[in-house]
Coordinates of C-alpha atoms in Angstrom, one line a residue:
Chain A
M2 CA 150.4 117.5 130.7
D3 CA 150.7 117.3 134.0
I4 CA 147.3 117.2 136.5
N5 CA 147.4 120.7 138.0
A6 CA 145.8 122.7 139.8
T7 CA 144.6 124.2 135.9
L8 CA 141.9 121.7 137.3
I9 CA 140.1 123.0 139.6
G10 CA 140.3 126.1 138.4
L11 CA 138.6 125.0 135.4
M12 CA 135.8 122.9 138.0
I13 CA 135.3 126.0 139.9
A14 CA 134.9 127.9 136.5
F15 CA 132.1 125.4 134.8
V16 CA 130.1 126.0 138.5
V17 CA 130.0 129.9 138.1
F18 CA 129.1 129.4 134.1
V19 CA 126.7 127.1 134.4
L20 CA 125.0 129.0 137.2
F21 CA 125.1 132.3 135.7
C22 CA 123.2 130.7 132.2
M23 CA 120.5 128.3 134.8
K24 CA 120.4 132.2 136.1
F25 CA 120.6 134.7 133.3
V26 CA 120.7 132.6 130.1
W27 CA 117.6 129.8 130.0
P28 CA 115.1 131.5 131.5
P29 CA 115.0 134.4 129.0
L30 CA 116.0 132.7 125.8
N31 CA 113.6 130.1 127.3
N32 CA 110.5 132.0 127.6
A33 CA 111.1 134.1 124.4
I34 CA 110.8 131.2 122.8
E35 CA 107.6 129.7 124.0
E36 CA 105.7 132.4 124.2
R37 CA 106.5 133.0 120.7
Q38 CA 105.5 129.2 120.1
K39 CA 102.4 130.2 122.1
K40 CA 102.0 133.2 120.3
I41 CA 102.5 130.8 116.9
A42 CA 100.0 128.5 117.7
D43 CA 97.1 130.9 119.2
G44 CA 97.5 133.5 115.8
L45 CA 97.1 129.2 113.7
A46 CA 94.1 129.0 115.2
A47 CA 92.5 132.0 115.6
S48 CA 93.5 131.3 111.0
E49 CA 91.2 128.8 111.4
L50 CA 88.5 130.1 112.9
A51 CA 88.5 132.8 110.6
E52 CA 88.6 131.2 107.6
K53 CA 86.1 129.0 109.0
D54 CA 84.0 132.1 108.9
L55 CA 84.7 132.9 106.0
E56 CA 83.3 129.9 105.0
Q57 CA 80.1 130.2 106.6
A58 CA 79.8 133.9 105.5
R59 CA 80.7 133.1 101.6
K60 CA 78.3 130.3 101.7
Q61 CA 75.0 133.5 103.4
A62 CA 76.3 135.7 100.7
D63 CA 75.3 132.4 98.4
D64 CA 72.7 131.7 99.6
E65 CA 71.7 135.9 99.7
L66 CA 72.1 136.1 96.0
K67 CA 69.8 133.3 94.6
A68 CA 67.5 134.2 97.0
A69 CA 67.3 138.0 95.2
K70 CA 68.5 136.6 92.4
L71 CA 64.7 134.5 92.0
E72 CA 62.7 137.2 93.5
A73 CA 64.0 139.2 90.7
A74 CA 62.8 136.9 88.6
T75 CA 60.3 137.1 90.3
L76 CA 59.5 140.5 90.3
I77 CA 60.2 140.8 86.3
D78 CA 58.5 138.2 85.2
Q79 CA 55.2 140.3 87.2
A80 CA 55.8 143.4 85.8
K81 CA 55.8 141.4 82.2
K82 CA 52.8 140.6 83.2
R83 CA 51.7 143.0 83.7
A84 CA 52.7 145.1 81.3
A85 CA 50.8 142.3 79.0
K86 CA 47.8 143.1 81.1
L87 CA 47.7 146.6 80.0
V88 CA 49.0 146.4 77.2
E89 CA 45.7 144.4 76.4
E90 CA 43.3 146.3 78.5
E91 CA 45.2 150.1 76.9
T92 CA 44.5 147.6 72.9
Q93 CA 41.0 146.9 73.8
R94 CA 39.9 150.2 75.5
G95 CA 41.6 152.1 71.7
H96 CA 39.5 149.3 69.8
A97 CA 36.3 150.1 71.7
E98 CA 37.1 154.2 71.7
R99 CA 37.7 154.3 67.7
E100 CA 34.8 152.4 67.9
K101 CA 32.4 154.7 69.3
I102 CA 33.8 157.5 67.9
I103 CA 32.8 155.9 64.0
A104 CA 30.0 155.1 65.2
S105 CA 29.2 158.3 66.3
G106 CA 30.6 159.5 63.9
Y107 CA 28.5 157.1 61.7
A108 CA 24.9 158.2 63.1
E109 CA 26.1 162.0 62.8
V110 CA 27.2 161.6 58.8
E111 CA 23.3 159.6 58.9
A112 CA 20.9 162.0 60.8
E113 CA 22.9 165.3 58.7
R114 CA 21.8 163.0 55.5
N115 CA 18.5 162.6 56.3
R116 CA 18.2 166.4 57.2
V117 CA 19.4 167.3 54.0
R118 CA 17.3 164.4 52.5
E119 CA 14.6 166.0 54.0
E120 CA 15.6 169.6 53.1
L121 CA 15.3 168.6 49.4
R122 CA 12.8 167.0 49.6
K123 CA 10.7 169.6 50.7
Q124 CA 12.7 172.1 48.4
L125 CA 12.0 169.3 45.9
G126 CA 7.9 169.8 46.6
V127 CA 8.5 172.8 46.7
L128 CA 9.6 173.1 43.5
A129 CA 7.6 170.6 41.7
I130 CA 5.0 172.2 42.9
A131 CA 5.6 175.7 42.0
G132 CA 6.6 173.7 38.4
A133 CA 3.2 172.1 38.0
S134 CA 1.7 175.0 38.5
K135 CA 3.8 176.4 36.1
I136 CA 3.2 173.7 33.9
I137 CA -0.6 174.3 34.9
E138 CA -1.6 177.9 33.4
R139 CA -0.9 176.5 30.6
E140 CA -2.9 173.0 30.8
V141 CA -4.3 172.4 33.5
D142 CA -5.2 167.9 33.3
A143 CA -5.3 167.4 36.9
Q144 CA -5.4 164.1 36.2
K145 CA -3.1 164.3 33.4
Q146 CA -0.3 166.0 35.6
S147 CA -1.4 164.0 38.8
D148 CA 0.6 160.8 37.4
I149 CA 4.0 162.5 36.1
V150 CA 3.6 164.7 40.0
E151 CA 3.8 161.4 41.6
K152 CA 7.4 160.2 40.0
L153 CA 8.7 162.7 40.9
V154 CA 7.4 162.3 44.1
A155 CA 8.7 158.2 44.7
E156 CA 11.9 159.5 41.9
L157 CA 13.3 161.3 45.3
Chain B
M152 CA 167.5 125.3 121.2
A153 CA 170.9 127.5 118.7
A154 CA 171.9 130.9 119.7
D155 CA 170.3 131.7 116.0
G156 CA 166.3 131.0 117.0
K157 CA 166.2 127.5 114.8
M158 CA 164.4 125.6 115.8
T159 CA 164.8 121.7 115.4
P160 CA 161.6 119.8 115.0
T161 CA 161.5 117.9 117.6
E162 CA 161.7 121.9 120.2
Y163 CA 158.9 123.6 117.8
I164 CA 156.2 120.4 118.0
S165 CA 157.6 120.5 122.1
H166 CA 157.6 124.1 121.9
H167 CA 153.3 123.7 120.4
L168 CA 153.1 121.7 122.7
Q169 CA 153.7 123.0 125.7
N170 CA 151.3 125.1 127.8
A171 CA 152.2 128.7 129.5
Q172 CA 152.8 127.6 132.6
I173 CA 152.4 130.2 136.5
G174 CA 153.7 127.7 139.6
E175 CA 155.1 124.5 140.3
G176 CA 154.2 121.1 141.6
F177 CA 150.2 120.3 141.3
W178 CA 149.8 124.2 142.1
T179 CA 150.7 124.9 138.6
V180 CA 148.2 126.9 136.3
N181 CA 148.0 126.5 133.6
V182 CA 147.5 129.8 132.0
D183 CA 146.0 129.8 128.9
S184 CA 144.0 127.0 128.4
L185 CA 142.1 128.4 132.0
G186 CA 143.0 131.9 131.0
M187 CA 141.5 131.1 127.3
A188 CA 138.2 129.1 128.8
I189 CA 136.8 131.5 131.3
V190 CA 137.9 134.5 128.5
L191 CA 135.5 132.3 125.8
G192 CA 133.0 131.1 129.0
S193 CA 133.0 134.7 129.3
F194 CA 131.8 135.5 126.3
F195 CA 129.4 133.0 125.6
V196 CA 126.8 133.6 128.6
W197 CA 127.4 137.7 127.8
L198 CA 125.8 136.8 124.4
F199 CA 123.9 134.5 125.7
A200 CA 122.3 136.7 128.6
Y201 CA 122.3 140.4 125.5
V202 CA 120.3 138.2 123.1
G203 CA 118.6 137.1 126.4
R204 CA 117.4 140.2 128.1
K205 CA 117.3 142.0 125.0
A206 CA 114.5 138.6 123.3
T207 CA 111.3 139.6 122.1
T208 CA 108.3 137.7 121.3
G209 CA 107.8 138.9 118.3
V210 CA 109.8 138.8 115.0
P211 CA 113.5 138.4 116.7
G212 CA 116.3 139.3 115.0
K213 CA 119.3 137.2 112.7
L214 CA 121.2 137.1 116.1
Q215 CA 118.3 136.0 117.9
C216 CA 116.9 134.2 115.0
F217 CA 120.6 131.9 116.1
I218 CA 121.1 132.0 119.8
E219 CA 117.6 130.8 120.0
M220 CA 117.9 128.2 117.5
V221 CA 120.5 127.1 119.4
V222 CA 118.7 126.1 122.5
E223 CA 115.8 124.2 120.7
F224 CA 117.9 122.3 119.5
V225 CA 119.6 121.8 123.1
D226 CA 116.6 122.2 124.2
T227 CA 115.0 119.0 121.7
S228 CA 118.4 117.3 122.8
V229 CA 117.4 117.0 126.7
K230 CA 114.4 116.9 126.2
E231 CA 113.9 113.4 124.3
T232 CA 116.9 112.0 126.1
F233 CA 116.1 113.2 130.0
H234 CA 112.4 112.8 131.0
A235 CA 112.7 113.6 135.2
K236 CA 112.5 117.2 135.7
S237 CA 115.0 119.4 136.4
K238 CA 116.0 122.7 135.6
L239 CA 119.9 122.8 136.2
I240 CA 120.1 119.5 133.2
A241 CA 119.2 122.1 129.8
P242 CA 121.6 124.8 131.1
L243 CA 124.2 121.8 131.8
A244 CA 123.9 121.6 128.3
L245 CA 124.1 124.0 126.5
T246 CA 127.4 125.5 128.8
I247 CA 128.7 122.1 128.5
F248 CA 128.2 122.7 124.5
V249 CA 128.6 126.1 123.5
W250 CA 130.7 126.5 125.7
I251 CA 133.3 123.3 124.5
F252 CA 132.3 124.2 120.6
L253 CA 134.0 127.8 121.2
M254 CA 136.7 125.9 123.1
N255 CA 137.4 124.0 119.9
L256 CA 136.8 126.7 117.4
M257 CA 140.0 128.4 118.5
K258 CA 142.0 125.1 116.7
L259 CA 141.4 126.8 113.5
I260 CA 143.7 129.7 114.7
P261 CA 146.2 129.0 113.2
V262 CA 149.2 127.1 115.4
D263 CA 151.7 129.8 115.4
F264 CA 149.4 132.8 115.3
F265 CA 149.3 132.5 119.2
P266 CA 152.4 132.3 120.6
L267 CA 153.7 134.9 118.0
F268 CA 151.1 137.0 119.1
W269 CA 151.9 136.2 122.5
G270 CA 155.4 136.0 122.1
L271 CA 155.7 139.4 120.4
L272 CA 153.4 140.7 123.2
G273 CA 156.3 139.1 125.3
I274 CA 159.2 141.2 124.1
T275 CA 157.7 144.1 123.6
V276 CA 155.9 144.1 126.7
A277 CA 158.1 142.3 128.9
S278 CA 161.7 142.3 127.6
G279 CA 163.6 140.9 131.1
M280 CA 161.6 137.4 130.2
G281 CA 163.3 136.1 128.0
K282 CA 164.9 132.4 128.0
G283 CA 168.2 134.3 127.5
E284 CA 168.7 130.7 125.1
V285 CA 168.7 133.3 121.6
S286 CA 171.0 135.9 121.1
E287 CA 170.0 140.0 120.5
G288 CA 170.9 139.6 117.4
A289 CA 168.7 136.4 116.1
G290 CA 165.6 137.3 114.8
V291 CA 162.2 138.7 116.4
I292 CA 160.7 135.3 115.1
A293 CA 162.9 133.4 116.8
R294 CA 163.0 136.3 120.0
A295 CA 159.1 136.4 120.2
M296 CA 159.4 132.0 119.7
D297 CA 161.9 132.7 122.6
H298 CA 159.4 134.3 125.3
P299 CA 158.1 132.4 127.7
W300 CA 154.6 134.0 126.5
S301 CA 154.6 132.6 123.5
Y302 CA 153.6 129.2 125.4
M303 CA 150.1 129.8 124.8
K304 CA 147.3 127.8 123.1
A305 CA 144.6 128.9 121.3
A306 CA 142.9 126.1 122.0
P307 CA 142.1 125.8 125.7
T308 CA 140.7 121.8 124.9
T309 CA 143.7 120.0 124.0
D310 CA 144.7 120.3 128.0
L311 CA 143.5 117.4 129.4
N312 CA 143.0 119.2 133.0
V313 CA 139.9 121.5 131.2
T314 CA 137.9 118.3 130.1
L315 CA 139.5 116.7 132.9
G316 CA 137.5 119.3 134.8
L317 CA 134.6 119.4 132.6
A318 CA 134.0 115.7 132.9
L319 CA 134.4 115.6 136.8
G320 CA 131.7 118.4 137.8
V321 CA 129.7 116.8 135.1
F322 CA 130.6 113.1 137.5
V323 CA 129.8 115.6 140.3
L324 CA 126.1 116.0 139.3
I325 CA 126.0 112.3 138.1
I326 CA 126.5 111.0 142.3
F327 CA 124.2 114.1 143.7
Y328 CA 121.6 113.0 140.6
S329 CA 121.6 109.3 141.9
V330 CA 121.6 110.3 145.2
K331 CA 119.4 112.6 144.9
H332 CA 116.8 110.2 142.8
K333 CA 117.3 107.2 144.5
G334 CA 117.9 108.5 147.7
L335 CA 121.8 107.0 149.1
G336 CA 120.8 104.0 150.0
G337 CA 119.7 102.9 146.5
F338 CA 122.3 104.1 145.0
V339 CA 124.9 101.7 147.0
K340 CA 122.5 99.2 146.7
E341 CA 122.9 99.6 143.1
L342 CA 127.2 99.8 143.7
T343 CA 126.7 96.6 145.7
F344 CA 123.9 95.0 144.4
T345 CA 123.6 95.3 140.5
P346 CA 124.3 92.9 138.5
F347 CA 124.6 90.4 140.9
N348 CA 121.8 90.5 143.7
H349 CA 123.7 88.4 146.1
W350 CA 125.9 89.1 148.8
A351 CA 129.4 87.4 148.3
L352 CA 129.1 89.0 145.8
I353 CA 129.1 92.7 147.0
P354 CA 133.0 92.6 146.8
F355 CA 132.9 92.2 142.8
N356 CA 129.9 93.8 142.0
L357 CA 131.1 97.4 143.8
V358 CA 134.7 96.3 141.6
L359 CA 132.2 96.0 138.2
E360 CA 130.1 99.6 139.5
L361 CA 132.8 102.0 140.3
V362 CA 135.1 100.6 137.5
T363 CA 131.1 101.7 135.2
L364 CA 131.6 104.5 137.1
I365 CA 134.6 105.7 136.9
A366 CA 134.8 105.1 133.1
K367 CA 131.4 107.7 132.5
P368 CA 134.4 110.9 133.6
I369 CA 137.0 109.3 132.2
S370 CA 136.2 108.7 128.6
L371 CA 134.3 112.0 128.8
S372 CA 137.4 114.0 129.0
L373 CA 139.4 111.8 127.0
R374 CA 137.7 111.0 124.5
L375 CA 137.5 114.9 123.3
F376 CA 141.1 115.5 124.7
G377 CA 142.3 113.2 122.2
N378 CA 140.6 114.5 119.2
L379 CA 141.8 117.5 120.4
Y380 CA 145.7 116.7 120.9
A381 CA 145.4 114.7 117.7
G382 CA 144.2 117.2 116.3
E383 CA 146.2 119.7 117.3
L384 CA 149.3 117.6 116.9
I385 CA 148.7 117.3 112.9
F386 CA 148.2 120.7 112.7
I387 CA 151.7 121.3 114.0
L388 CA 153.0 118.3 112.0
I389 CA 151.1 120.4 108.9
A390 CA 152.8 123.3 109.9
M391 CA 156.1 121.8 109.4
I392 CA 156.4 120.9 105.8
G393 CA 156.6 124.1 104.1
L394 CA 155.3 126.0 101.2
F395 CA 152.6 122.3 100.7
Q396 CA 150.9 122.5 103.9
L397 CA 149.0 125.5 102.8
P398 CA 146.8 123.1 101.1
L399 CA 147.0 120.2 103.8
H400 CA 145.9 123.0 106.4
F401 CA 142.8 124.0 104.7
A402 CA 142.0 120.0 104.4
W403 CA 142.6 119.1 107.5
A404 CA 140.4 122.0 108.7
V405 CA 136.8 121.4 106.9
F406 CA 137.8 118.3 107.8
H407 CA 138.0 119.4 111.3
I408 CA 134.9 121.3 111.7
L409 CA 133.5 118.6 111.5
V410 CA 135.0 117.6 114.8
I411 CA 134.5 120.1 116.7
I412 CA 130.6 120.4 116.9
L413 CA 131.1 116.8 116.7
Q414 CA 133.3 116.4 120.2
A415 CA 130.9 119.6 121.3
F416 CA 127.9 117.8 120.6
I417 CA 129.3 114.1 121.7
F418 CA 130.4 116.0 124.9
M419 CA 126.5 116.9 125.6
M420 CA 124.7 114.6 125.0
L421 CA 126.7 112.1 126.3
T422 CA 126.4 114.0 129.7
I423 CA 122.0 114.5 129.3
V424 CA 122.9 110.3 128.7
Y425 CA 124.7 109.3 132.1
L426 CA 122.3 111.4 133.6
S427 CA 119.7 110.5 132.9
M428 CA 120.7 107.1 133.5
A429 CA 121.3 108.7 137.5
S430 CA 117.9 109.5 137.8
E431 CA 115.8 106.5 136.6
K432 CA 114.5 104.6 138.4
H433 CA 115.6 100.4 138.6

C-alpha cells in the first residue's frame, strides 16, 4: 500500500483520457444530443402550427358547410314555390281549356239542334201542308182547318 | 507459505491485498492497477468515441441511447453546479464518472478469479518465475497462486495510488482554475486574508486555508479508496468461510452495486463542486 510511481503513471493516463474525451468523445455526443433537441423542438413547434391550421381549416369547412346548407334550403324552397305555382297555373289553364271545350261543345250541339229543328219545322210544315191538302181535297173548309194548322205549327 | 500449497488465512488475505509490482522503492509500478486502469480507460474512450462518431441526430440505437443517457446525466450535473464557462469541465466529469465506475465495477469479479487466471497463465507461459515455495507435487491451483502473476488484482480503485492519482489530477485543476479565475494575486489573497482579514493573522489564515485546500484531494482519494478497499476486504473475508460464502457473496455484491455507482458519482460531483468553488469570485 505504499505510494509509488503508479501514481505518476495514473496521473498521465488521467490527463490523456481527459484530453481524448475532450477532443473526440464529448463534442460529437453533445452535438448529436443538442441537434436532436433542436429537431424535437422544431417538430413540436411545427405540430403546434399544424394543429392551429387544422383548427382553422375545420372552422372554415364548418362555415362553408353551413352556407351551403343554407343555400340548398333556399334553393329547395324556391323550387317548391315554383313548382306549386306551375301546378296552379297549369291547373287553371286546364280548367279554362275544359270550360272552353265544353262551351264550344255546347255551342256546337246547340247550333246543330237549331239547325235540325229548323229542318224539322220546315219538313213538318211541308208535311202539314201536304196532310192539309189531302184533307182539303175531301172537305175544304179553310176556315175550319186553319186553326188546326196553326195549332200544329205552334206545337212544333 | 507451506510446501503443500495450503495458505493460512493471513497469507490468503495478504496475498489478495498485494498488488503485482515491478521495480524498486518509489519507482515501483503496480502493474495490475495501472494496467487495468489504462485498459478500462481505453475501453471507455473507445466505446464513447465509437458511439460519438456514429451518432445520428435522428432516432438513436439502443447503445447510443444508453451512452447519451450517461452523457446527459453528467451534463445536467455539471450545468446545475458549475456556472462558469468551460470546455474542460464536462468531459472531465464524464471521464471521471465512467472511468471510476468501470474500475469499481471490476470488484464484482469474484476475488479469486482474476488472480487464479493470471497465476494459471503464469505457470503456463512463464513457469520459471515461480517463487519455488510450493513443491512441484502440489496442486495446479496452489502452484498458480504461488506464481507472482497471481498478485494481479481486478479493481484498480482498491489501490491508493490510483485514487490519489485521480485526486491529484483534480487538485492541479483546482489550483489552475483558482489562478485562472481569481488571478495569482487573488488566489494568494484568498489563502492569506480569509477568513480573518487582518495582516497579523496571515500565518493563521495560511495554515487554515492550506489545510482546507489540501484536504480536498486527500478526502477525495481516501473516500474512494476506503470504500472500495474495505469492500474488497469483506469480499476476501467472505471468500474464506467455505460454502456459506455463496449467499453472502451475493448479498454483499448486490449491496456493492450501489457503492460502485455511488462512489463514482460522488467523486465526479465533488470534483465539479471543488472546481466551481475554485472558479467563483468572492
